[in-house]
Tab-separated table of C-alpha atoms (C1' of nucleotides) in Angstrom:
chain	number	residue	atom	x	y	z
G	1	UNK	CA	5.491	6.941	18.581
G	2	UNK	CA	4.138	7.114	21.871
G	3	UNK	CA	0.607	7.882	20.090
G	4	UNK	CA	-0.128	4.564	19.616
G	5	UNK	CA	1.408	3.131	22.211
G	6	UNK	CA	-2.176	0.846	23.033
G	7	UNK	CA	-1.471	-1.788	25.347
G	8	UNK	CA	0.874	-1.335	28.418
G	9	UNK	CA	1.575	2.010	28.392
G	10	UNK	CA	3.626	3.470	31.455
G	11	UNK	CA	1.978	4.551	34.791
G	12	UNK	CA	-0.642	6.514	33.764
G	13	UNK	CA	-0.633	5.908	29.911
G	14	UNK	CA	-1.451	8.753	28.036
G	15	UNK	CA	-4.862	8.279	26.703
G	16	UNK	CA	-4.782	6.856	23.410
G	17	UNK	CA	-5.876	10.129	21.199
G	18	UNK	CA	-9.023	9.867	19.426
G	19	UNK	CA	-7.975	10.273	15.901
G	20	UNK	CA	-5.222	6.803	17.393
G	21	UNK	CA	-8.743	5.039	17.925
G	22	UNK	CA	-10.137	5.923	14.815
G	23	UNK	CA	-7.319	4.937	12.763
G	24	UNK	CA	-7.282	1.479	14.289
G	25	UNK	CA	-11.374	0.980	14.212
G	26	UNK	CA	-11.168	1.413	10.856
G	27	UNK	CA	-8.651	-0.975	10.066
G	28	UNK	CA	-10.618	-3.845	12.020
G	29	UNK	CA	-13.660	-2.426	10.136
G	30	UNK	CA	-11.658	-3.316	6.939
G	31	UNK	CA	-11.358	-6.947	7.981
G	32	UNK	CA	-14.905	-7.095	9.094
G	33	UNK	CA	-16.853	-7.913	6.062
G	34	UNK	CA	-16.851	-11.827	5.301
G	35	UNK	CA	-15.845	-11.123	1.117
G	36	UNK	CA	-12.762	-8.991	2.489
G	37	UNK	CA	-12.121	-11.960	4.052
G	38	UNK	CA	-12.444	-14.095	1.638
G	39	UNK	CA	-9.791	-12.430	-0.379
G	40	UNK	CA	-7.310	-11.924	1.804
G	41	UNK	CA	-7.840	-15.264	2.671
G	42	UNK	CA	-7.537	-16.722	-0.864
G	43	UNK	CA	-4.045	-14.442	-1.198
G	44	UNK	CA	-3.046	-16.179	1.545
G	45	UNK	CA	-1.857	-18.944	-1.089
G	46	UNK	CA	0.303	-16.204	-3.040
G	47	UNK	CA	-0.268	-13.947	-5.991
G	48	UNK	CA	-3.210	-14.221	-7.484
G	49	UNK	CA	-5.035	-11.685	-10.192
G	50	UNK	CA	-8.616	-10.654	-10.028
G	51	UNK	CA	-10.208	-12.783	-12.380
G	52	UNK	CA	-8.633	-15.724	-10.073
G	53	UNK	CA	-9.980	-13.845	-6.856
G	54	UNK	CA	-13.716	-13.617	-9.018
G	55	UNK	CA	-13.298	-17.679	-9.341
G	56	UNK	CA	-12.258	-18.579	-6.175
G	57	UNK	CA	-14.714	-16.641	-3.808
G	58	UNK	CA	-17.864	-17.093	-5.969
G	59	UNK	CA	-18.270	-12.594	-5.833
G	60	UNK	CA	-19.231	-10.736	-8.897
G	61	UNK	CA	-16.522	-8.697	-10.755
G	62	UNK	CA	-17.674	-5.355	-9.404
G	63	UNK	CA	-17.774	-6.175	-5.942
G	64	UNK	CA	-14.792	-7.835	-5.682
G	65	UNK	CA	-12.981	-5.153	-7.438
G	66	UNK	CA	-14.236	-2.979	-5.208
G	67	UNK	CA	-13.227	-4.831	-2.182
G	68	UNK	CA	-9.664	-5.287	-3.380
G	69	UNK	CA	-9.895	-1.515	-4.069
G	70	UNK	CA	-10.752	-0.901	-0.024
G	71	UNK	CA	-8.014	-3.370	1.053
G	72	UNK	CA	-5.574	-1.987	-0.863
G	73	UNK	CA	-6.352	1.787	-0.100
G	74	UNK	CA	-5.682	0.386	3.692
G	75	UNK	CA	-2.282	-1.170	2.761
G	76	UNK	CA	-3.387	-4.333	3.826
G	77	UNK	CA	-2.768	-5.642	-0.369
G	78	UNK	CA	-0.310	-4.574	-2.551
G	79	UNK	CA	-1.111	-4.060	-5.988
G	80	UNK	CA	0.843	-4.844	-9.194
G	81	UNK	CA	0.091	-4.478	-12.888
G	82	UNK	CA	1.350	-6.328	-15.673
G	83	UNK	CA	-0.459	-5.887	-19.150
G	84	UNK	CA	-3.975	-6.220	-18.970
G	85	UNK	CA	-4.309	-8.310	-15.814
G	86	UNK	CA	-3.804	-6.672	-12.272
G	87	UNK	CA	-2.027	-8.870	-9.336
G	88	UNK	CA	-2.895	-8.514	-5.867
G	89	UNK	CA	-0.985	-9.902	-2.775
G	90	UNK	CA	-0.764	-9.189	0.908
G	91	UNK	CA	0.927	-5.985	1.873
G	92	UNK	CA	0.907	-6.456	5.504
G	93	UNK	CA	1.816	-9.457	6.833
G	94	UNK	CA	0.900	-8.583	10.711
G	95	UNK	CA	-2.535	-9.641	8.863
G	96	UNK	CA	-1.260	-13.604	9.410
G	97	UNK	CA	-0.952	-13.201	12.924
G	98	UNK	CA	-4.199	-11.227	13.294
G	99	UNK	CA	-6.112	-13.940	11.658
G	100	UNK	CA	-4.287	-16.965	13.564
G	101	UNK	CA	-5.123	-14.913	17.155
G	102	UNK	CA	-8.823	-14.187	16.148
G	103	UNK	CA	-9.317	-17.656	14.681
G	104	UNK	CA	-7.574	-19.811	17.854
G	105	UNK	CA	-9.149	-17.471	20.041
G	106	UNK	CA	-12.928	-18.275	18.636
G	107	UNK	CA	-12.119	-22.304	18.165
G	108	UNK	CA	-11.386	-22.202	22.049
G	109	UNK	CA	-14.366	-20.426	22.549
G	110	UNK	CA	-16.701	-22.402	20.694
G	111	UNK	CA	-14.594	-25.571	22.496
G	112	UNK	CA	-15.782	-24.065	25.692
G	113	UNK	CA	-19.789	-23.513	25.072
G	114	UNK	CA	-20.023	-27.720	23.155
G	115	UNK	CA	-18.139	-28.952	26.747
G	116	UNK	CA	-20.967	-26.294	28.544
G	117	UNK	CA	-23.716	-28.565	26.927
G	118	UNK	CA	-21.583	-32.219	27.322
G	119	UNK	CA	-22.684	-32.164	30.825
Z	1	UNK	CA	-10.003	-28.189	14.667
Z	2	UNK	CA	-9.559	-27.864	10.878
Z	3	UNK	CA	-12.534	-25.919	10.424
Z	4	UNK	CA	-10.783	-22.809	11.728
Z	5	UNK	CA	-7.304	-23.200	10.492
Z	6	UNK	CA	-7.541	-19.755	8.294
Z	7	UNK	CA	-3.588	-19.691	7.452
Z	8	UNK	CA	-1.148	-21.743	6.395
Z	9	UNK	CA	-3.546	-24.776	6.069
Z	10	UNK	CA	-1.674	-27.813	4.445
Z	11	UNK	CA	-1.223	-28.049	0.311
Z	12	UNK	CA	-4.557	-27.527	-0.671
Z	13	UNK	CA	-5.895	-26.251	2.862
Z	14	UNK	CA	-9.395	-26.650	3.212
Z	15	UNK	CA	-11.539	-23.840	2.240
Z	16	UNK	CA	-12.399	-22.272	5.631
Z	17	UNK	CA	-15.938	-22.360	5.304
Z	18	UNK	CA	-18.839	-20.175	5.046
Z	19	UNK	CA	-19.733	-20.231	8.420
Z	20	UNK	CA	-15.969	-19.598	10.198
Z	21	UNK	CA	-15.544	-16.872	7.500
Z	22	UNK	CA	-18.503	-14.912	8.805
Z	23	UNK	CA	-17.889	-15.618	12.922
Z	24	UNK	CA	-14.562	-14.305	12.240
Z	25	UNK	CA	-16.028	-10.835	10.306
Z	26	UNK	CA	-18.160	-10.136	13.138
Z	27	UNK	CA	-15.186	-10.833	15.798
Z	28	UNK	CA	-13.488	-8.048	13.860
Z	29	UNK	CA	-16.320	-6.065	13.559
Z	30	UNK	CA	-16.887	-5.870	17.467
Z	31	UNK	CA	-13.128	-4.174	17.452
Z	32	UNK	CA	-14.367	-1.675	14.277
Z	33	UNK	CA	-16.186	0.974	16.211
Z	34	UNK	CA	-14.341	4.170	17.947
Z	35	UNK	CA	-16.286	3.596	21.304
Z	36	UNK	CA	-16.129	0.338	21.579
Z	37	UNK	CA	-11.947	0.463	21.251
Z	38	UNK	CA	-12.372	3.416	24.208
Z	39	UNK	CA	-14.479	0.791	26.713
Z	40	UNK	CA	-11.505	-2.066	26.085
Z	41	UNK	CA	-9.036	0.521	26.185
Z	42	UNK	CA	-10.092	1.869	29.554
Z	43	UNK	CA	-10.294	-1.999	30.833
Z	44	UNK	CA	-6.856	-2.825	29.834
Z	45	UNK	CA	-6.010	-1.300	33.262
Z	46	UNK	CA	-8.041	-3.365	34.895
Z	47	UNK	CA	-12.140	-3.958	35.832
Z	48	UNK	CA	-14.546	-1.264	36.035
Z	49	UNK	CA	-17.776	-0.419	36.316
Z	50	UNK	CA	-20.109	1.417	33.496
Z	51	UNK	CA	-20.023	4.904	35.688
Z	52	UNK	CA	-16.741	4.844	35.842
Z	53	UNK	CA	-16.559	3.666	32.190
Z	54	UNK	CA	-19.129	6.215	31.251
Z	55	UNK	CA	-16.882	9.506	32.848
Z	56	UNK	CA	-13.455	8.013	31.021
Z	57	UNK	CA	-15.080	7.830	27.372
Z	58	UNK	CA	-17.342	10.635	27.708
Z	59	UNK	CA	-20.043	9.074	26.135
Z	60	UNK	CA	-23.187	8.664	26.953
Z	61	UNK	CA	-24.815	5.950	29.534
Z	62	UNK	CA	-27.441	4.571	27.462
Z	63	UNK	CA	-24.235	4.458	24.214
Z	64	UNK	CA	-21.889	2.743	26.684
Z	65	UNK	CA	-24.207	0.585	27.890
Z	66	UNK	CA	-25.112	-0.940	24.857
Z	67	UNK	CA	-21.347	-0.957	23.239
Z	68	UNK	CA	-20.940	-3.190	26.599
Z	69	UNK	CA	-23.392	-5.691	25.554
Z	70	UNK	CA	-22.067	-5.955	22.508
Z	71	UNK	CA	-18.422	-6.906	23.217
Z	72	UNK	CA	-19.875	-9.433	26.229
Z	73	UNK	CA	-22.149	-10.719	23.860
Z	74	UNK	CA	-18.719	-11.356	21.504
Z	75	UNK	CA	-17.144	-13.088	24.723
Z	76	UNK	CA	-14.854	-10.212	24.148
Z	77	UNK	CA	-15.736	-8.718	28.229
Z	78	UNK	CA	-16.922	-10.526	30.810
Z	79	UNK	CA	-19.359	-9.147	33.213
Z	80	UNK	CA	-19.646	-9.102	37.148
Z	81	UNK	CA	-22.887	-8.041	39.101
Z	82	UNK	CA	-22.447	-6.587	42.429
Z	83	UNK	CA	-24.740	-4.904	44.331
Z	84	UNK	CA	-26.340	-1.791	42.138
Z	85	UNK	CA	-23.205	-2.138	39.833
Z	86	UNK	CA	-21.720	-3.689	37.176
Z	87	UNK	CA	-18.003	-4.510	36.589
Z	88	UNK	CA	-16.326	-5.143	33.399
Z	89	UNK	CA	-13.174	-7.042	32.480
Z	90	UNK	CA	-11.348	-8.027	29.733
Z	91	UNK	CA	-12.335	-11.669	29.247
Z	92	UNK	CA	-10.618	-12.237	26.012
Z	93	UNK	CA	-6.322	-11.851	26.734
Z	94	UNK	CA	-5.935	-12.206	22.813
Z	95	UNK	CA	-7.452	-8.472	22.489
Z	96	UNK	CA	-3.877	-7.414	23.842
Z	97	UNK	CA	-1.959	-8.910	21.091
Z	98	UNK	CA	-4.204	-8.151	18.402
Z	99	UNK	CA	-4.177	-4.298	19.870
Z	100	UNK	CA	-0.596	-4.474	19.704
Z	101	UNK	CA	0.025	-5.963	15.968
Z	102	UNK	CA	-2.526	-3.145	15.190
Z	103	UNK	CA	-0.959	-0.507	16.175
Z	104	UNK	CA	2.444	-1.568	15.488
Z	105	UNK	CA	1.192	-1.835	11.628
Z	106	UNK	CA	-0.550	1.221	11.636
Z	107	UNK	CA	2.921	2.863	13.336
Z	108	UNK	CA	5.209	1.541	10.620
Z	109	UNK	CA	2.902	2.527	8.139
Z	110	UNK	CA	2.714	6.325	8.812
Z	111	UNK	CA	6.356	5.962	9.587
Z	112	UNK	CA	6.631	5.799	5.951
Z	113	UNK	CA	4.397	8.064	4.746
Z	114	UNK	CA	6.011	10.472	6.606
Z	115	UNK	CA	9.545	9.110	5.342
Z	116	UNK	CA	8.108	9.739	1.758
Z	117	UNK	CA	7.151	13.461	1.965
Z	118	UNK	CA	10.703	13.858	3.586
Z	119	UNK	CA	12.787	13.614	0.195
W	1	DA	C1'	-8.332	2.657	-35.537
W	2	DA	C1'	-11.614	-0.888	-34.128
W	3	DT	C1'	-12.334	-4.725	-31.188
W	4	DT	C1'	-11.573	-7.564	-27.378
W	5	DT	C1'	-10.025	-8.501	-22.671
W	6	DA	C1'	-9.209	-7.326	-17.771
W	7	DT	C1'	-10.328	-4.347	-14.340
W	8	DA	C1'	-12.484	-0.162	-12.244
W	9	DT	C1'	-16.305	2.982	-11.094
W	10	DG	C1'	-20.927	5.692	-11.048
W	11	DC	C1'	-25.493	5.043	-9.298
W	12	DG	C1'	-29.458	3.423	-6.760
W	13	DC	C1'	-31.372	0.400	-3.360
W	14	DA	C1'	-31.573	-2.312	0.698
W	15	DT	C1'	-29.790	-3.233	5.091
W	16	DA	C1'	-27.230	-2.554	9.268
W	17	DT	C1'	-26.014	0.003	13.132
W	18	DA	C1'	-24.635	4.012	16.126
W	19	DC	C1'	-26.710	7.596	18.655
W	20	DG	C1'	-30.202	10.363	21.397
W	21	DC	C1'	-34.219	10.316	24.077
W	22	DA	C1'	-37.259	8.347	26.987
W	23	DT	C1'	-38.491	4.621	29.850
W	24	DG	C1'	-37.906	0.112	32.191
W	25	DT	C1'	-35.790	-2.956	35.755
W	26	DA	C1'	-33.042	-4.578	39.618
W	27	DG	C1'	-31.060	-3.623	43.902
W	28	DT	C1'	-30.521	-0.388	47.960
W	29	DT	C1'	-31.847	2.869	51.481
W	30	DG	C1'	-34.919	5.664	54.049
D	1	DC	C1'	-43.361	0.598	50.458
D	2	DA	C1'	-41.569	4.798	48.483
D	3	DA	C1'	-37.676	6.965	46.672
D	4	DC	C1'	-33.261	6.655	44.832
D	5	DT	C1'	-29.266	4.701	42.346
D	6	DA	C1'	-26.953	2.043	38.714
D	7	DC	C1'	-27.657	0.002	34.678
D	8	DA	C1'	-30.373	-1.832	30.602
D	9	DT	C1'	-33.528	-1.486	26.685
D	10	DG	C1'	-37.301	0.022	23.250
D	11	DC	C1'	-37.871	3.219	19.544
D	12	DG	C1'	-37.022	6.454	15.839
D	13	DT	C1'	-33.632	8.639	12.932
D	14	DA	C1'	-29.497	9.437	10.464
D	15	DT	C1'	-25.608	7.541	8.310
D	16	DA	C1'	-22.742	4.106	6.354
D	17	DT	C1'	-21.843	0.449	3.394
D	18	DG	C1'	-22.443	-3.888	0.639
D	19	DC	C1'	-24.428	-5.435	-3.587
D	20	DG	C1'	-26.229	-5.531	-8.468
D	21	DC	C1'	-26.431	-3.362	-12.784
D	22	DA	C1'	-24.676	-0.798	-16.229
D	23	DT	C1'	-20.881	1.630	-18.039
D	24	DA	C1'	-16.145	3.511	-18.190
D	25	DT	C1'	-11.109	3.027	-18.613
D	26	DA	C1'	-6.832	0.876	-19.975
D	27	DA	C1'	-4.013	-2.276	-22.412
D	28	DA	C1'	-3.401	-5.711	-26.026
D	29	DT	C1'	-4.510	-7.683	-30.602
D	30	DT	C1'	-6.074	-7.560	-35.231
DNA sequence: AATTTATATGCGCATATACGCATGTAGTTG
DNA sequence: CAACTACATGCGTATATGCGCATATAAATT
């Protein structure tokens, strides 16, 4: 428990342990490819299967399979199979906030740099 | 404004486009790599400068140097010359929270993986 | 059982990037 | 100005990973 105890740990915190770090560079590293994105975006809506996910984000079969197959495998989706057809959704729903804080936090920095150049 | 809304976008929410979809990957991306989690680790108790950075993360000076740029670059640090040396802070307070949601996700989640070998 | 549909995976290539080593640059001190 | 200190950067290499193409698997239908 105390393992990943990141932020704010007590006087003298005890140094995050590498295999911590790894773990949680690897789970940013999931949502850092713009497809994976695009997915978990698109789920945002709900429910969707993968033909749906092939429409909607413009990615070939393969690759998007393969994606789904990465996000899952880091329990950010959930998956779900019902005859032929396989349903993805979001697993983790910390995910939400994750993308709100990283997406307000580059709109006020993009605010900042077009005021930089209005004067 | 709309142009970043990435959740919870009205019926029919806009499509986040192309161009948010991949600043948002790379902001994520900054946060993917081992070292680089070590340097904003080590600044979460407050500014430092890249010897002292350099000693905590063991790495080397040329490596820590460079992961430095990187997260400045991404707005992520911010960067204070004095004298010979060079002082780094956390620049971007949203790193805390998103820290936080990470490792309280990846927490639950080997909770219960552990829970599921018990029985 | 053969065929069709929906999804997954093996393989090769191209690209990105982290690291080590050496060197460069800016500021300080003698 | 020479030497030293603190930090940055160019370069080559090794590794990782995203993509396209073809093919495999699994379930449903005939």
């Amino acid at each position: 428990m105390s393992t990943f105890c990141f932020v704010r740990g007590m006087p003298k915190s005890p140094a995050l342990s590498e295999a911590a770090i790894e773990l949680i560079a690897r789970r940013f590293s999931v949502l850092a490819e713009p497809m994976r994105l695009r997915l978990v975006h698109a789920l945002f809506q709900g429910e969707k299967n993968v033909n749906a996910l092939v429409e909607e984000t413009g990615g070939t079969q393969a690759n998007v399979s393969r994606h789904l197959q990465t996000l899952t495998q880091a329990h950010v989706l959930a998956r779900r199979k019902e005859g032929l057809q396989v349903f993805y959704s979001i697993a983790d729903p910390t995910i939400f906030k994750l993308c709100e804080l990283v997406c307000g936090s580059l709109e006020k920095q993009l605010t900042k740099q077009a005021e930089a150049f209005g004067r």
